[in-house]
PDB file of C-alpha atoms in Angstrom:
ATOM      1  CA  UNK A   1     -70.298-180.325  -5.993  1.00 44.00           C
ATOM      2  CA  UNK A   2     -69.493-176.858  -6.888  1.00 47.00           C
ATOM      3  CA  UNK A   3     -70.698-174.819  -9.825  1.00 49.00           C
ATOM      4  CA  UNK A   4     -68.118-175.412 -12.611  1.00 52.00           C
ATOM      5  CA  UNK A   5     -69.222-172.725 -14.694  1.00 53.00           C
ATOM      6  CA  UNK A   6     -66.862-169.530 -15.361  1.00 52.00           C
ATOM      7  CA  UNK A   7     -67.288-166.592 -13.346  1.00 55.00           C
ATOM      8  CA  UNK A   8     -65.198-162.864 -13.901  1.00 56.00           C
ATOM      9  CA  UNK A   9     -62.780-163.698 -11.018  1.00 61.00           C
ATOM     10  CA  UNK A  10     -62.368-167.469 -12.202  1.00 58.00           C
ATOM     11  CA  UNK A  11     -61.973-167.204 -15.950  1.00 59.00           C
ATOM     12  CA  UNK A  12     -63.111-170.731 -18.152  1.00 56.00           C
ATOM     13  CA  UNK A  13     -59.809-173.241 -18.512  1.00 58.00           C
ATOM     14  CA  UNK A  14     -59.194-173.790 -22.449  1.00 66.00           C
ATOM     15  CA  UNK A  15     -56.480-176.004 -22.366  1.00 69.00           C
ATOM     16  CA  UNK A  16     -56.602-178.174 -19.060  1.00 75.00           C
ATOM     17  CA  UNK A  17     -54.002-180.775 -18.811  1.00 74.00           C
ATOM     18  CA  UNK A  18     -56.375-183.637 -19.421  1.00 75.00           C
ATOM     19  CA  UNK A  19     -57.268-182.006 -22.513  1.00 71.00           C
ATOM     20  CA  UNK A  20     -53.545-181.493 -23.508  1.00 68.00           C
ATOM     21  CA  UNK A  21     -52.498-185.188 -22.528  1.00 74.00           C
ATOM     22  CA  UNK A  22     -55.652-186.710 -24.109  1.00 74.00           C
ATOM     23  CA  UNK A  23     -54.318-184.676 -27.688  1.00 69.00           C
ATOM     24  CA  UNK A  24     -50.971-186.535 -27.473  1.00 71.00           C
ATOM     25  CA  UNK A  25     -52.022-189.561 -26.726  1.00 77.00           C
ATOM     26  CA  UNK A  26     -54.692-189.307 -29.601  1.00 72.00           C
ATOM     27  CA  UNK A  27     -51.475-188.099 -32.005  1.00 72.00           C
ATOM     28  CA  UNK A  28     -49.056-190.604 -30.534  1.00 79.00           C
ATOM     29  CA  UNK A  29     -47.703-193.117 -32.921  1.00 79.00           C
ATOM     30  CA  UNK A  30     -49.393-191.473 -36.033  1.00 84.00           C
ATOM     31  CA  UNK A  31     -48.230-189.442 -38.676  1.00 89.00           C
ATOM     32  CA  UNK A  32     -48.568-185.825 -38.500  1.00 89.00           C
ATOM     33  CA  UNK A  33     -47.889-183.657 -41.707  1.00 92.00           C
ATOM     34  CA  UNK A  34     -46.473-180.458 -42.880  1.00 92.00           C
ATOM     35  CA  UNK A  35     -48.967-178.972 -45.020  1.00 95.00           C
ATOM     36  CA  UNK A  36     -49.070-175.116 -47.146  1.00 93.00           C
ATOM     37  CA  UNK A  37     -52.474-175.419 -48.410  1.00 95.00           C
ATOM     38  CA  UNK A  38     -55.999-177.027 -48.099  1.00 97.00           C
ATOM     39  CA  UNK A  39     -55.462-179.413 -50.618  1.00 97.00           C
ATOM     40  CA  UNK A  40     -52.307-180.963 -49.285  1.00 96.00           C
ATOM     41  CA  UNK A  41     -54.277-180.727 -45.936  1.00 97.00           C
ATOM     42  CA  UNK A  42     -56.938-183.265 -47.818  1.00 97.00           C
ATOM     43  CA  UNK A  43     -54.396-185.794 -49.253  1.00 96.00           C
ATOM     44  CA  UNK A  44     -52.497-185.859 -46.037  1.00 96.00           C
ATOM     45  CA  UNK A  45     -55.846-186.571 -44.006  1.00 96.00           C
ATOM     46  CA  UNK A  46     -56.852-189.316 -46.884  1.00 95.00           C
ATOM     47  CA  UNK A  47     -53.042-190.820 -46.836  1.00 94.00           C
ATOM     48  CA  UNK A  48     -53.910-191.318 -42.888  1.00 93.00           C
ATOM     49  CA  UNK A  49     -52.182-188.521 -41.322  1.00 94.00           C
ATOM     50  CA  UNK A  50     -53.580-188.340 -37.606  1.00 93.00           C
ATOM     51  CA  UNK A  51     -52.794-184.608 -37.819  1.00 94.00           C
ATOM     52  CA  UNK A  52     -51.850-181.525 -39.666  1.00 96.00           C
ATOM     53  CA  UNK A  53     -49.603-178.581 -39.485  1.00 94.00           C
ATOM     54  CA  UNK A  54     -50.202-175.444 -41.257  1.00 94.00           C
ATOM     55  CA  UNK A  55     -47.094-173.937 -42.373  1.00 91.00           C
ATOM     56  CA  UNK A  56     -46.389-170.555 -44.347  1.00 86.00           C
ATOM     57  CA  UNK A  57     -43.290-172.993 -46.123  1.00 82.00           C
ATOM     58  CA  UNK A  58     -41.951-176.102 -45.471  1.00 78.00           C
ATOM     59  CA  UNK A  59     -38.766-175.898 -43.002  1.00 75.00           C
ATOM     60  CA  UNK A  60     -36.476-176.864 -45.547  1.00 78.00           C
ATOM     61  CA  UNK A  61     -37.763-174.313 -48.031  1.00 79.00           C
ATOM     62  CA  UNK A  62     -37.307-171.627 -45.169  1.00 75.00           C
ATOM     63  CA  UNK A  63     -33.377-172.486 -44.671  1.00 77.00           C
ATOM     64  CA  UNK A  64     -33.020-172.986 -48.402  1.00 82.00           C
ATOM     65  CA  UNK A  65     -33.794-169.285 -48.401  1.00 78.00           C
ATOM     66  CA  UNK A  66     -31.824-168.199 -45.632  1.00 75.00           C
ATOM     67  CA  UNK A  67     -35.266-166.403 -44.708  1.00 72.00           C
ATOM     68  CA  UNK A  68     -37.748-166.383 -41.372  1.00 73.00           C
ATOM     69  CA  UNK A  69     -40.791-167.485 -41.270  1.00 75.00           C
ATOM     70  CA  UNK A  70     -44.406-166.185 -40.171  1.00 80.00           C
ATOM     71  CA  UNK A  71     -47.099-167.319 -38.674  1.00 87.00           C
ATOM     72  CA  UNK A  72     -49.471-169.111 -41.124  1.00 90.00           C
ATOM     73  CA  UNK A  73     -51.990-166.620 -42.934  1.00 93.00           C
ATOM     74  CA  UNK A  74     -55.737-166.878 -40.890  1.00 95.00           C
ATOM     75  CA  UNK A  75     -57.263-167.692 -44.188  1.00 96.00           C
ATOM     76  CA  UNK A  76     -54.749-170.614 -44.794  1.00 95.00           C
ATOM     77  CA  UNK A  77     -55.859-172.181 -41.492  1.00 96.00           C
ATOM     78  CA  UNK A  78     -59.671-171.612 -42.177  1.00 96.00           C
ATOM     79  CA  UNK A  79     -59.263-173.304 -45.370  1.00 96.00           C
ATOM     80  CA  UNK A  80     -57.451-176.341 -44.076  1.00 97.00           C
ATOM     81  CA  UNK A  81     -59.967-176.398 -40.863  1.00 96.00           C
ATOM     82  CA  UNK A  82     -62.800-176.694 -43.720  1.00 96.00           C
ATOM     83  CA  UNK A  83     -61.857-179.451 -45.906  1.00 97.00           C
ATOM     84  CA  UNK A  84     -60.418-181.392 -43.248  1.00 96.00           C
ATOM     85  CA  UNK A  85     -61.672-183.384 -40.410  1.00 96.00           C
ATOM     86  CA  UNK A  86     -58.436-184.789 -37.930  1.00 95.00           C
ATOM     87  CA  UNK A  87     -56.647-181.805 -36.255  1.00 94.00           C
ATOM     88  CA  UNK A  88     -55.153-178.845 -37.332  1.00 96.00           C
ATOM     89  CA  UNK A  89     -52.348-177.858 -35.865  1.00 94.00           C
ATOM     90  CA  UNK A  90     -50.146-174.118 -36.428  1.00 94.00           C
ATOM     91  CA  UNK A  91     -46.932-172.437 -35.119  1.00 90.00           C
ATOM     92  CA  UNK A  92     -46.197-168.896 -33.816  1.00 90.00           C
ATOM     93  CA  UNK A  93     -42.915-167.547 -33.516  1.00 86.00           C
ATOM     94  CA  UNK A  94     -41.468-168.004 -29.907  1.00 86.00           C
ATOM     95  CA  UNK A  95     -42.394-164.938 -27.873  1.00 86.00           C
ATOM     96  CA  UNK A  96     -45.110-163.436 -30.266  1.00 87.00           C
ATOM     97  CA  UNK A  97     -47.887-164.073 -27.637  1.00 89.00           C
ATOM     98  CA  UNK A  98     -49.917-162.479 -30.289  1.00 93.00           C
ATOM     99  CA  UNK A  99     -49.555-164.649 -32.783  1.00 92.00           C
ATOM    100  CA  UNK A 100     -50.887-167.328 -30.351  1.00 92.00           C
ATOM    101  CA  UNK A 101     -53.785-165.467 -29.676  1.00 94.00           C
ATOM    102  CA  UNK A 102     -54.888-165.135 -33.097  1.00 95.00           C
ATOM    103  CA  UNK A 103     -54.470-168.998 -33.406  1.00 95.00           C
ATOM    104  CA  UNK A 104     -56.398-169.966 -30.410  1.00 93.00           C
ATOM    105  CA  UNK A 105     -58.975-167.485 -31.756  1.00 95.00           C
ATOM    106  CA  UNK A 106     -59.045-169.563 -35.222  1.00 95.00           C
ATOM    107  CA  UNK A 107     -59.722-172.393 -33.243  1.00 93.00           C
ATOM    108  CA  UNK A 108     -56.756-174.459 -34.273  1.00 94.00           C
ATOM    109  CA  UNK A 109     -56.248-177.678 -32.060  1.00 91.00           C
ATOM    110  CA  UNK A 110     -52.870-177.341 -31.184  1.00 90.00           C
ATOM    111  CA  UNK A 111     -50.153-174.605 -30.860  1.00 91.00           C
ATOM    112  CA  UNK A 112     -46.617-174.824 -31.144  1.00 89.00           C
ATOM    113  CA  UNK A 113     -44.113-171.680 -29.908  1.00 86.00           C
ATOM    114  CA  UNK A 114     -41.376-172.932 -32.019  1.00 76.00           C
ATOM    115  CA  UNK A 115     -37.913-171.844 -33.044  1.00 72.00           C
ATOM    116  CA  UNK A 116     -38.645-173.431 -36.842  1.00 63.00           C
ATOM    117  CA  UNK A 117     -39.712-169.937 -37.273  1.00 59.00           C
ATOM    118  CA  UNK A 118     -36.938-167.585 -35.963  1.00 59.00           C
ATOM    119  CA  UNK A 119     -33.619-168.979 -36.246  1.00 55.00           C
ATOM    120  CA  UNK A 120     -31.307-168.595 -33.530  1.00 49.00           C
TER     121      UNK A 120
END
């Protein structure tokens, strides 16, 4: 059997598709939660959520406003990552590769590119 560990031509795989499948299937038929701060991260995971998402504001609040939406502040998601236990999931604007970077580095568990943020 080869040697599965990383070398500088063959960089480590982060998000293999077993790893993505075995996430849905973990999430699938549970409840996961919009959530603007640690303590509504907490209640959620008490209440049984299977998940969270860290939000900057809720999607209604952002049409409400008529405004776009960011990318969740880093210390928001370290916060919710610390008080809670199930996983934590944020969004990045679609096409702000950046912005997924920056998650990924925060260690959230899931990332979703999603339109939510930058209305067509």
């Amino acid at each position: 059997m080869a040697d599965p560990s990383p070398t500088p031509a063959t960089p480590p795989e982060t998000g293999t598709f077993r790893v993505k499948r075995g996430l849905a299937e973990m999430l699938r038929g549970g409840v996961i939660m919009d959530v603007v701060d640690a303590e509504q991260a907490k209640i959620a995971e008490e209440a049984g959520a299977v998940a969270v998402m860290a939000l900057e504001r809720v999607p209604s609040d952002i049409r409400r406003d008529g405004g776009v939406a960011r990318m969740s502040d880093p210390e928001l998601i370290e916060g919710i990552k610390e008080v809670t236990t199930i996983p934590v999931m944020a969004k990045a604007r679609i096409g702000h590769f950046v912005e997924a970077q920056i998650l990924e580095a925060l260690g959230v568990d899931f990332v979703d590119e999603s339109e939510v943020l930058t209305p067509a």
